[in-house]
mmCIF file with all atom_site columns, C-alpha atoms in Angstrom:
data_model
loop_
_atom_site.group_PDB
_atom_site.id
_atom_site.type_symbol
_atom_site.label_atom_id
_atom_site.label_alt_id
_atom_site.label_comp_id
_atom_site.label_asym_id
_atom_site.label_entity_id
_atom_site.label_seq_id
_atom_site.pdbx_PDB_ins_code
_atom_site.Cartn_x
_atom_site.Cartn_y
_atom_site.Cartn_z
_atom_site.occupancy
_atom_site.B_iso_or_equiv
_atom_site.pdbx_formal_charge
_atom_site.auth_seq_id
_atom_site.auth_comp_id
_atom_site.auth_asym_id
_atom_site.auth_atom_id
_atom_site.pdbx_PDB_model_num
ATOM 1   C CA . MET A 1 1   ? -1.041  -7.733  -13.667 1.00 94.00 ? 1333 MET A CA 1
ATOM 2   C CA . PHE A 1 2   ? 1.489   -9.725  -11.669 1.00 95.00 ? 1334 PHE A CA 1
ATOM 3   C CA . THR A 1 3   ? -0.083  -12.740 -9.946  1.00 96.00 ? 1335 THR A CA 1
ATOM 4   C CA . LEU A 1 4   ? 1.085   -15.597 -7.732  1.00 95.00 ? 1336 LEU A CA 1
ATOM 5   C CA . LEU A 1 5   ? -1.734  -18.107 -7.325  1.00 95.00 ? 1337 LEU A CA 1
ATOM 6   C CA . SER A 1 6   ? -1.798  -21.439 -5.481  1.00 95.00 ? 1338 SER A CA 1
ATOM 7   C CA . LYS A 1 7   ? -5.501  -21.903 -4.714  1.00 92.00 ? 1339 LYS A CA 1
ATOM 8   C CA . ASN A 1 8   ? -5.071  -20.465 -1.232  1.00 95.00 ? 1340 ASN A CA 1
ATOM 9   C CA . GLU A 1 9   ? -8.089  -19.668 0.952   1.00 97.00 ? 1341 GLU A CA 1
ATOM 10  C CA . ASN A 1 10  ? -7.118  -16.007 1.310   1.00 98.00 ? 1342 ASN A CA 1
ATOM 11  C CA . ALA A 1 11  ? -5.761  -13.395 -1.052  1.00 98.00 ? 1343 ALA A CA 1
ATOM 12  C CA . VAL A 1 12  ? -3.936  -10.095 -1.025  1.00 98.00 ? 1344 VAL A CA 1
ATOM 13  C CA . ILE A 1 13  ? -3.973  -7.290  -3.573  1.00 98.00 ? 1345 ILE A CA 1
ATOM 14  C CA . VAL A 1 14  ? -0.662  -5.412  -3.656  1.00 98.00 ? 1346 VAL A CA 1
ATOM 15  C CA . LEU A 1 15  ? -0.719  -1.816  -4.899  1.00 98.00 ? 1347 LEU A CA 1
ATOM 16  C CA . HIS A 1 16  ? 2.567   -0.480  -6.209  1.00 97.00 ? 1348 HIS A CA 1
ATOM 17  C CA . GLU A 1 17  ? 4.262   2.911   -5.935  1.00 97.00 ? 1349 GLU A CA 1
ATOM 18  C CA . ILE A 1 18  ? 4.595   5.459   -8.746  1.00 96.00 ? 1350 ILE A CA 1
ATOM 19  C CA . TYR A 1 19  ? 7.472   3.413   -10.187 1.00 97.00 ? 1351 TYR A CA 1
ATOM 20  C CA . GLY A 1 20  ? 5.297   0.469   -11.203 1.00 96.00 ? 1352 GLY A CA 1
ATOM 21  C CA . LEU A 1 21  ? 5.962   -3.254  -10.890 1.00 96.00 ? 1353 LEU A CA 1
ATOM 22  C CA . ASN A 1 22  ? 9.592   -3.016  -9.866  1.00 97.00 ? 1354 ASN A CA 1
ATOM 23  C CA . THR A 1 23  ? 11.870  -5.455  -8.030  1.00 97.00 ? 1355 THR A CA 1
ATOM 24  C CA . HIS A 1 24  ? 10.752  -4.249  -4.596  1.00 97.00 ? 1356 HIS A CA 1
ATOM 25  C CA . ILE A 1 25  ? 7.040   -4.750  -5.296  1.00 97.00 ? 1357 ILE A CA 1
ATOM 26  C CA . LYS A 1 26  ? 7.616   -8.178  -6.848  1.00 97.00 ? 1358 LYS A CA 1
ATOM 27  C CA . HIS A 1 27  ? 9.643   -9.149  -3.770  1.00 97.00 ? 1359 HIS A CA 1
ATOM 28  C CA . VAL A 1 28  ? 6.769   -8.053  -1.513  1.00 98.00 ? 1360 VAL A CA 1
ATOM 29  C CA . CYS A 1 29  ? 4.392   -10.157 -3.621  1.00 98.00 ? 1361 CYS A CA 1
ATOM 30  C CA . LYS A 1 30  ? 6.635   -13.220 -3.329  1.00 98.00 ? 1362 LYS A CA 1
ATOM 31  C CA . GLU A 1 31  ? 6.944   -12.824 0.445   1.00 97.00 ? 1363 GLU A CA 1
ATOM 32  C CA . LEU A 1 32  ? 3.175   -12.575 0.837   1.00 98.00 ? 1364 LEU A CA 1
ATOM 33  C CA . HIS A 1 33  ? 2.706   -15.605 -1.394  1.00 98.00 ? 1365 HIS A CA 1
ATOM 34  C CA . HIS A 1 34  ? 5.206   -17.596 0.699   1.00 97.00 ? 1366 HIS A CA 1
ATOM 35  C CA . SER A 1 35  ? 3.112   -16.727 3.754   1.00 96.00 ? 1367 SER A CA 1
ATOM 36  C CA . GLY A 1 36  ? 0.147   -18.580 2.231   1.00 96.00 ? 1368 GLY A CA 1
ATOM 37  C CA . LEU A 1 37  ? -1.768  -15.947 0.276   1.00 98.00 ? 1369 LEU A CA 1
ATOM 38  C CA . ASP A 1 38  ? -2.754  -15.742 -3.362  1.00 98.00 ? 1370 ASP A CA 1
ATOM 39  C CA . VAL A 1 39  ? -1.358  -12.475 -4.711  1.00 98.00 ? 1371 VAL A CA 1
ATOM 40  C CA . TYR A 1 40  ? -2.746  -10.043 -7.270  1.00 98.00 ? 1372 TYR A CA 1
ATOM 41  C CA . CYS A 1 41  ? -0.739  -6.963  -8.213  1.00 98.00 ? 1373 CYS A CA 1
ATOM 42  C CA . PRO A 1 42  ? -2.400  -4.779  -10.862 1.00 96.00 ? 1374 PRO A CA 1
ATOM 43  C CA . ASN A 1 43  ? -0.207  -2.598  -13.049 1.00 95.00 ? 1375 ASN A CA 1
ATOM 44  C CA . PHE A 1 44  ? -1.761  0.893   -12.963 1.00 91.00 ? 1376 PHE A CA 1
ATOM 45  C CA . LEU A 1 45  ? 0.881   2.295   -15.279 1.00 92.00 ? 1377 LEU A CA 1
ATOM 46  C CA . ASN A 1 46  ? 0.249   -0.134  -18.148 1.00 86.00 ? 1378 ASN A CA 1
ATOM 47  C CA . ARG A 1 47  ? 3.975   0.031   -18.834 1.00 87.00 ? 1379 ARG A CA 1
ATOM 48  C CA . GLU A 1 48  ? 6.159   -3.008  -19.400 1.00 86.00 ? 1380 GLU A CA 1
ATOM 49  C CA . GLU A 1 49  ? 9.167   -1.389  -17.745 1.00 93.00 ? 1381 GLU A CA 1
ATOM 50  C CA . PRO A 1 50  ? 8.925   0.309   -14.349 1.00 95.00 ? 1382 PRO A CA 1
ATOM 51  C CA . PHE A 1 51  ? 10.398  3.754   -13.782 1.00 97.00 ? 1383 PHE A CA 1
ATOM 52  C CA . THR A 1 52  ? 13.751  3.938   -12.017 1.00 96.00 ? 1384 THR A CA 1
ATOM 53  C CA . TYR A 1 53  ? 14.165  5.804   -8.729  1.00 96.00 ? 1385 TYR A CA 1
ATOM 54  C CA . GLU A 1 54  ? 16.153  8.444   -10.599 1.00 96.00 ? 1386 GLU A CA 1
ATOM 55  C CA . GLN A 1 55  ? 13.032  9.065   -12.709 1.00 96.00 ? 1387 GLN A CA 1
ATOM 56  C CA . HIS A 1 56  ? 11.002  10.041  -9.648  1.00 94.00 ? 1388 HIS A CA 1
ATOM 57  C CA . ARG A 1 57  ? 9.611   13.282  -11.092 1.00 95.00 ? 1389 ARG A CA 1
ATOM 58  C CA . GLN A 1 58  ? 8.772   11.663  -14.429 1.00 96.00 ? 1390 GLN A CA 1
ATOM 59  C CA . ALA A 1 59  ? 7.122   8.712   -12.636 1.00 95.00 ? 1391 ALA A CA 1
ATOM 60  C CA . TYR A 1 60  ? 5.057   11.026  -10.439 1.00 93.00 ? 1392 TYR A CA 1
ATOM 61  C CA . ASP A 1 61  ? 3.907   13.138  -13.383 1.00 95.00 ? 1393 ASP A CA 1
ATOM 62  C CA . TYR A 1 62  ? 3.014   10.009  -15.364 1.00 95.00 ? 1394 TYR A CA 1
ATOM 63  C CA . PHE A 1 63  ? 1.032   8.558   -12.469 1.00 93.00 ? 1395 PHE A CA 1
ATOM 64  C CA . MET A 1 64  ? -0.899  11.768  -11.876 1.00 92.00 ? 1396 MET A CA 1
ATOM 65  C CA . LYS A 1 65  ? -1.650  12.227  -15.601 1.00 92.00 ? 1397 LYS A CA 1
ATOM 66  C CA . PHE A 1 66  ? -2.600  8.671   -16.549 1.00 91.00 ? 1398 PHE A CA 1
ATOM 67  C CA . CYS A 1 67  ? -3.645  7.015   -13.279 1.00 92.00 ? 1399 CYS A CA 1
ATOM 68  C CA . GLY A 1 68  ? -4.397  9.295   -10.356 1.00 92.00 ? 1400 GLY A CA 1
ATOM 69  C CA . PHE A 1 69  ? -6.287  8.115   -7.311  1.00 95.00 ? 1401 PHE A CA 1
ATOM 70  C CA . ASP A 1 70  ? -8.972  6.283   -9.250  1.00 94.00 ? 1402 ASP A CA 1
ATOM 71  C CA . THR A 1 71  ? -9.938  3.072   -7.458  1.00 95.00 ? 1403 THR A CA 1
ATOM 72  C CA . SER A 1 72  ? -12.078 1.606   -10.251 1.00 94.00 ? 1404 SER A CA 1
ATOM 73  C CA . MET A 1 73  ? -9.422  -0.904  -11.367 1.00 95.00 ? 1405 MET A CA 1
ATOM 74  C CA . ILE A 1 74  ? -9.046  -2.146  -7.792  1.00 96.00 ? 1406 ILE A CA 1
ATOM 75  C CA . VAL A 1 75  ? -12.799 -2.288  -7.201  1.00 96.00 ? 1407 VAL A CA 1
ATOM 76  C CA . ASN A 1 76  ? -13.235 -4.307  -10.401 1.00 96.00 ? 1408 ASN A CA 1
ATOM 77  C CA . LEU A 1 77  ? -10.493 -6.694  -9.316  1.00 97.00 ? 1409 LEU A CA 1
ATOM 78  C CA . LEU A 1 78  ? -11.974 -7.031  -5.825  1.00 97.00 ? 1410 LEU A CA 1
ATOM 79  C CA . THR A 1 79  ? -15.418 -7.698  -7.260  1.00 96.00 ? 1411 THR A CA 1
ATOM 80  C CA . GLY A 1 80  ? -13.997 -10.312 -9.607  1.00 96.00 ? 1412 GLY A CA 1
ATOM 81  C CA . ILE A 1 81  ? -12.088 -12.333 -6.995  1.00 97.00 ? 1413 ILE A CA 1
ATOM 82  C CA . ARG A 1 82  ? -14.149 -11.716 -3.847  1.00 95.00 ? 1414 ARG A CA 1
ATOM 83  C CA . GLU A 1 83  ? -16.261 -14.881 -3.998  1.00 95.00 ? 1415 GLU A CA 1
ATOM 84  C CA . ASN A 1 84  ? -13.182 -17.093 -4.487  1.00 96.00 ? 1416 ASN A CA 1
ATOM 85  C CA . TYR A 1 85  ? -11.647 -16.321 -1.083  1.00 97.00 ? 1417 TYR A CA 1
ATOM 86  C CA . LYS A 1 86  ? -12.522 -16.299 2.584   1.00 97.00 ? 1418 LYS A CA 1
ATOM 87  C CA . LYS A 1 87  ? -10.591 -13.080 3.169   1.00 98.00 ? 1419 LYS A CA 1
ATOM 88  C CA . VAL A 1 88  ? -9.116  -10.475 0.831   1.00 98.00 ? 1420 VAL A CA 1
ATOM 89  C CA . ILE A 1 89  ? -6.629  -7.885  2.085   1.00 98.00 ? 1421 ILE A CA 1
ATOM 90  C CA . ILE A 1 90  ? -5.132  -4.869  0.312   1.00 98.00 ? 1422 ILE A CA 1
ATOM 91  C CA . VAL A 1 91  ? -1.512  -3.848  0.890   1.00 98.00 ? 1423 VAL A CA 1
ATOM 92  C CA . GLY A 1 92  ? -0.275  -0.635  -0.701  1.00 98.00 ? 1424 GLY A CA 1
ATOM 93  C CA . PHE A 1 93  ? 2.914   1.422   -0.786  1.00 98.00 ? 1425 PHE A CA 1
ATOM 94  C CA . SER A 1 94  ? 3.050   5.223   -1.162  1.00 97.00 ? 1426 SER A CA 1
ATOM 95  C CA . VAL A 1 95  ? 0.463   6.105   -3.868  1.00 97.00 ? 1427 VAL A CA 1
ATOM 96  C CA . GLY A 1 96  ? -0.630  2.485   -3.552  1.00 97.00 ? 1428 GLY A CA 1
ATOM 97  C CA . GLY A 1 97  ? -0.985  3.074   0.182   1.00 98.00 ? 1429 GLY A CA 1
ATOM 98  C CA . THR A 1 98  ? -3.320  5.980   -0.514  1.00 98.00 ? 1430 THR A CA 1
ATOM 99  C CA . LEU A 1 99  ? -5.327  3.886   -2.973  1.00 98.00 ? 1431 LEU A CA 1
ATOM 100 C CA . ALA A 1 100 ? -5.539  1.136   -0.353  1.00 98.00 ? 1432 ALA A CA 1
ATOM 101 C CA . TRP A 1 101 ? -6.879  3.706   2.125   1.00 98.00 ? 1433 TRP A CA 1
ATOM 102 C CA . LEU A 1 102 ? -9.516  4.833   -0.388  1.00 98.00 ? 1434 LEU A CA 1
ATOM 103 C CA . CYS A 1 103 ? -10.657 1.198   -0.783  1.00 97.00 ? 1435 CYS A CA 1
ATOM 104 C CA . SER A 1 104 ? -11.057 0.706   2.963   1.00 97.00 ? 1436 SER A CA 1
ATOM 105 C CA . GLU A 1 105 ? -14.588 2.145   2.962   1.00 96.00 ? 1437 GLU A CA 1
ATOM 106 C CA . LYS A 1 106 ? -15.988 0.062   0.102   1.00 92.00 ? 1438 LYS A CA 1
ATOM 107 C CA . ASN A 1 107 ? -17.038 -3.104  2.008   1.00 92.00 ? 1439 ASN A CA 1
ATOM 108 C CA . LEU A 1 108 ? -15.192 -5.301  -0.489  1.00 94.00 ? 1440 LEU A CA 1
ATOM 109 C CA . CYS A 1 109 ? -12.107 -6.251  1.494   1.00 97.00 ? 1441 CYS A CA 1
ATOM 110 C CA . ASP A 1 110 ? -11.403 -7.562  4.984   1.00 98.00 ? 1442 ASP A CA 1
ATOM 111 C CA . GLY A 1 111 ? -8.363  -5.467  5.837   1.00 98.00 ? 1443 GLY A CA 1
ATOM 112 C CA . VAL A 1 112 ? -6.060  -2.756  4.513   1.00 98.00 ? 1444 VAL A CA 1
ATOM 113 C CA . VAL A 1 113 ? -2.373  -2.072  5.097   1.00 98.00 ? 1445 VAL A CA 1
ATOM 114 C CA . SER A 1 114 ? -1.077  1.315   3.962   1.00 98.00 ? 1446 SER A CA 1
ATOM 115 C CA . PHE A 1 115 ? 2.678   1.900   3.922   1.00 98.00 ? 1447 PHE A CA 1
ATOM 116 C CA . TYR A 1 116 ? 3.454   5.643   3.859   1.00 97.00 ? 1448 TYR A CA 1
ATOM 117 C CA . GLY A 1 117 ? 0.393   6.640   1.858   1.00 96.00 ? 1449 GLY A CA 1
ATOM 118 C CA . SER A 1 118 ? 1.189   10.328  1.865   1.00 94.00 ? 1450 SER A CA 1
ATOM 119 C CA . ARG A 1 119 ? -1.937  11.504  0.055   1.00 96.00 ? 1451 ARG A CA 1
ATOM 120 C CA . ILE A 1 120 ? -4.180  10.056  2.745   1.00 97.00 ? 1452 ILE A CA 1
ATOM 121 C CA . ARG A 1 121 ? -3.936  13.593  4.098   1.00 97.00 ? 1453 ARG A CA 1
ATOM 122 C CA . ASP A 1 122 ? -6.245  14.668  1.260   1.00 97.00 ? 1454 ASP A CA 1
ATOM 123 C CA . TYR A 1 123 ? -8.820  11.984  2.111   1.00 97.00 ? 1455 TYR A CA 1
ATOM 124 C CA . THR A 1 124 ? -9.201  12.079  5.883   1.00 97.00 ? 1456 THR A CA 1
ATOM 125 C CA . ASP A 1 125 ? -12.980 12.067  5.476   1.00 96.00 ? 1457 ASP A CA 1
ATOM 126 C CA . ILE A 1 126 ? -12.805 8.438   4.314   1.00 96.00 ? 1458 ILE A CA 1
ATOM 127 C CA . MET A 1 127 ? -14.135 6.196   7.079   1.00 96.00 ? 1459 MET A CA 1
ATOM 128 C CA . PRO A 1 128 ? -12.762 2.644   6.889   1.00 97.00 ? 1460 PRO A CA 1
ATOM 129 C CA . ASN A 1 129 ? -15.268 -0.196  7.099   1.00 97.00 ? 1461 ASN A CA 1
ATOM 130 C CA . CYS A 1 130 ? -12.589 -2.805  7.761   1.00 98.00 ? 1462 CYS A CA 1
ATOM 131 C CA . PRO A 1 131 ? -9.500  -2.997  10.013  1.00 98.00 ? 1463 PRO A CA 1
ATOM 132 C CA . THR A 1 132 ? -6.913  -0.628  8.558   1.00 98.00 ? 1464 THR A CA 1
ATOM 133 C CA . LEU A 1 133 ? -3.231  -0.451  9.459   1.00 98.00 ? 1465 LEU A CA 1
ATOM 134 C CA . VAL A 1 134 ? -1.571  2.849   8.568   1.00 98.00 ? 1466 VAL A CA 1
ATOM 135 C CA . ILE A 1 135 ? 2.240   2.907   8.743   1.00 98.00 ? 1467 ILE A CA 1
ATOM 136 C CA . GLN A 1 136 ? 3.906   6.280   8.278   1.00 98.00 ? 1468 GLN A CA 1
ATOM 137 C CA . ALA A 1 137 ? 7.458   7.597   8.210   1.00 98.00 ? 1469 ALA A CA 1
ATOM 138 C CA . LYS A 1 138 ? 8.314   10.177  10.856  1.00 98.00 ? 1470 LYS A CA 1
ATOM 139 C CA . TYR A 1 139 ? 10.263  12.402  8.458   1.00 97.00 ? 1471 TYR A CA 1
ATOM 140 C CA . GLU A 1 140 ? 7.940   13.387  5.623   1.00 96.00 ? 1472 GLU A CA 1
ATOM 141 C CA . GLU A 1 141 ? 8.796   16.535  3.679   1.00 91.00 ? 1473 GLU A CA 1
ATOM 142 C CA . ALA A 1 142 ? 5.305   17.488  2.496   1.00 92.00 ? 1474 ALA A CA 1
ATOM 143 C CA . TYR A 1 143 ? 3.230   17.022  5.644   1.00 95.00 ? 1475 TYR A CA 1
ATOM 144 C CA . ASP A 1 144 ? 3.215   16.222  9.356   1.00 97.00 ? 1476 ASP A CA 1
ATOM 145 C CA . PRO A 1 145 ? 2.407   12.533  10.007  1.00 97.00 ? 1477 PRO A CA 1
ATOM 146 C CA . TYR A 1 146 ? 1.534   13.346  13.619  1.00 97.00 ? 1478 TYR A CA 1
ATOM 147 C CA . PHE A 1 147 ? -1.199  15.697  12.427  1.00 96.00 ? 1479 PHE A CA 1
ATOM 148 C CA . LEU A 1 148 ? -2.468  12.948  10.128  1.00 97.00 ? 1480 LEU A CA 1
ATOM 149 C CA . GLN A 1 149 ? -2.451  10.551  13.074  1.00 97.00 ? 1481 GLN A CA 1
ATOM 150 C CA . HIS A 1 150 ? -4.533  13.036  15.048  1.00 96.00 ? 1482 HIS A CA 1
ATOM 151 C CA . LYS A 1 151 ? -7.030  13.361  12.164  1.00 96.00 ? 1483 LYS A CA 1
ATOM 152 C CA . LEU A 1 152 ? -7.460  9.593   11.816  1.00 97.00 ? 1484 LEU A CA 1
ATOM 153 C CA . ARG A 1 153 ? -7.775  8.961   15.545  1.00 94.00 ? 1485 ARG A CA 1
ATOM 154 C CA . GLN A 1 154 ? -11.541 9.355   15.190  1.00 95.00 ? 1486 GLN A CA 1
ATOM 155 C CA . TYR A 1 155 ? -11.806 6.049   13.305  1.00 97.00 ? 1487 TYR A CA 1
ATOM 156 C CA . SER A 1 156 ? -12.020 3.030   15.582  1.00 96.00 ? 1488 SER A CA 1
ATOM 157 C CA . LEU A 1 157 ? -10.895 0.555   12.908  1.00 98.00 ? 1489 LEU A CA 1
ATOM 158 C CA . VAL A 1 158 ? -7.629  2.410   12.216  1.00 98.00 ? 1490 VAL A CA 1
ATOM 159 C CA . SER A 1 159 ? -4.333  1.404   13.802  1.00 98.00 ? 1491 SER A CA 1
ATOM 160 C CA . PHE A 1 160 ? -1.711  4.102   13.185  1.00 98.00 ? 1492 PHE A CA 1
ATOM 161 C CA . HIS A 1 161 ? 2.071   3.772   13.602  1.00 98.00 ? 1493 HIS A CA 1
ATOM 162 C CA . ILE A 1 162 ? 4.810   6.337   12.947  1.00 98.00 ? 1494 ILE A CA 1
ATOM 163 C CA . LEU A 1 163 ? 8.279   4.837   12.543  1.00 98.00 ? 1495 LEU A CA 1
ATOM 164 C CA . ASN A 1 164 ? 11.608  6.620   12.863  1.00 98.00 ? 1496 ASN A CA 1
ATOM 165 C CA . SER A 1 165 ? 12.391  6.761   9.165   1.00 98.00 ? 1497 SER A CA 1
ATOM 166 C CA . ARG A 1 166 ? 11.854  8.464   5.827   1.00 97.00 ? 1498 ARG A CA 1
ATOM 167 C CA . HIS A 1 167 ? 9.401   7.853   2.988   1.00 96.00 ? 1499 HIS A CA 1
ATOM 168 C CA . GLY A 1 168 ? 10.221  4.592   1.213   1.00 96.00 ? 1500 GLY A CA 1
ATOM 169 C CA . PHE A 1 169 ? 11.974  3.049   4.206   1.00 97.00 ? 1501 PHE A CA 1
ATOM 170 C CA . CYS A 1 170 ? 10.652  -0.492  3.553   1.00 97.00 ? 1502 CYS A CA 1
ATOM 171 C CA . ASP A 1 171 ? 12.183  -0.680  0.077   1.00 97.00 ? 1503 ASP A CA 1
ATOM 172 C CA . PRO A 1 172 ? 15.678  -2.288  0.092   1.00 97.00 ? 1504 PRO A CA 1
ATOM 173 C CA . TYR A 1 173 ? 16.433  -0.653  -3.271  1.00 96.00 ? 1505 TYR A CA 1
ATOM 174 C CA . ASN A 1 174 ? 15.539  2.852   -2.120  1.00 95.00 ? 1506 ASN A CA 1
ATOM 175 C CA . LYS A 1 175 ? 18.132  5.192   -0.578  1.00 95.00 ? 1507 LYS A CA 1
ATOM 176 C CA . ALA A 1 176 ? 15.686  5.766   2.294   1.00 96.00 ? 1508 ALA A CA 1
ATOM 177 C CA . TYR A 1 177 ? 15.789  2.073   3.225   1.00 97.00 ? 1509 TYR A CA 1
ATOM 178 C CA . ASN A 1 178 ? 15.972  1.620   6.987   1.00 98.00 ? 1510 ASN A CA 1
ATOM 179 C CA . PRO A 1 179 ? 16.420  -2.085  7.892   1.00 98.00 ? 1511 PRO A CA 1
ATOM 180 C CA . PRO A 1 180 ? 15.455  -1.883  11.609  1.00 98.00 ? 1512 PRO A CA 1
ATOM 181 C CA . GLU A 1 181 ? 12.363  0.254   10.996  1.00 98.00 ? 1513 GLU A CA 1
ATOM 182 C CA . SER A 1 182 ? 11.440  -1.800  7.948   1.00 98.00 ? 1514 SER A CA 1
ATOM 183 C CA . ALA A 1 183 ? 11.588  -4.949  10.083  1.00 98.00 ? 1515 ALA A CA 1
ATOM 184 C CA . LYS A 1 184 ? 9.227   -3.319  12.602  1.00 98.00 ? 1516 LYS A CA 1
ATOM 185 C CA . ALA A 1 185 ? 6.802   -2.298  9.853   1.00 98.00 ? 1517 ALA A CA 1
ATOM 186 C CA . LEU A 1 186 ? 6.824   -5.738  8.258   1.00 96.00 ? 1518 LEU A CA 1
ATOM 187 C CA . THR A 1 187 ? 6.216   -7.381  11.634  1.00 97.00 ? 1519 THR A CA 1
ATOM 188 C CA . LEU A 1 188 ? 3.274   -5.042  12.237  1.00 98.00 ? 1520 LEU A CA 1
ATOM 189 C CA . SER A 1 189 ? 1.793   -5.879  8.841   1.00 98.00 ? 1521 SER A CA 1
ATOM 190 C CA . HIS A 1 190 ? 2.441   -9.625  9.189   1.00 97.00 ? 1522 HIS A CA 1
ATOM 191 C CA . ASN A 1 191 ? 0.732   -9.739  12.588  1.00 98.00 ? 1523 ASN A CA 1
ATOM 192 C CA . PHE A 1 192 ? -2.144  -7.610  11.292  1.00 98.00 ? 1524 PHE A CA 1
ATOM 193 C CA . ILE A 1 193 ? -2.743  -9.886  8.297   1.00 98.00 ? 1525 ILE A CA 1
ATOM 194 C CA . ALA A 1 194 ? -2.358  -13.050 10.379  1.00 97.00 ? 1526 ALA A CA 1
ATOM 195 C CA . LYS A 1 195 ? -5.033  -11.811 12.805  1.00 97.00 ? 1527 LYS A CA 1
ATOM 196 C CA . ILE A 1 196 ? -7.472  -11.099 9.964   1.00 97.00 ? 1528 ILE A CA 1
ATOM 197 C CA . ILE A 1 197 ? -7.097  -14.458 8.243   1.00 95.00 ? 1529 ILE A CA 1
ATOM 198 C CA . SER A 1 198 ? -6.993  -16.538 11.442  1.00 91.00 ? 1530 SER A CA 1
#
């Protein structure tokens, strides 16, 4: 677990991608901490070293074999810290974004931000019980984000945005990094979080 704690009133749980606790995720944690939030980032992989981007297939296979979309670790963490904070928000990227989505119905957090959680498409029956911001890339190879947007339109607590980019576009270390679209996504998430904790 990677944590940044300063006895803040509100907290965020950051859920990493298949690569683990890499430089990008730690940077996200530091930015959120600088904005006045205590940060908890569980390590699903239980590996000291994160996978590299070149190890994408190996990282995916490892995640699916040893982790999968099991929210029990997150639920346990939420349960453990809930009473210490006014508001707790979950922010997830890719597989972490899907896990964040799965946690949105559990009545344990006050808001969810999902960055390109591609497997949400397998869990469209999940009905969020807290405000949920879903940010998707326009150019996804495995599915149509516009169809996903249509499916999630039925949920009043969901705000859905498709940005002109590819999967991983908010990660400066990823070849899909798109600075203008990343800036838009980060502004959306910052404003969303600020509204929840205000």
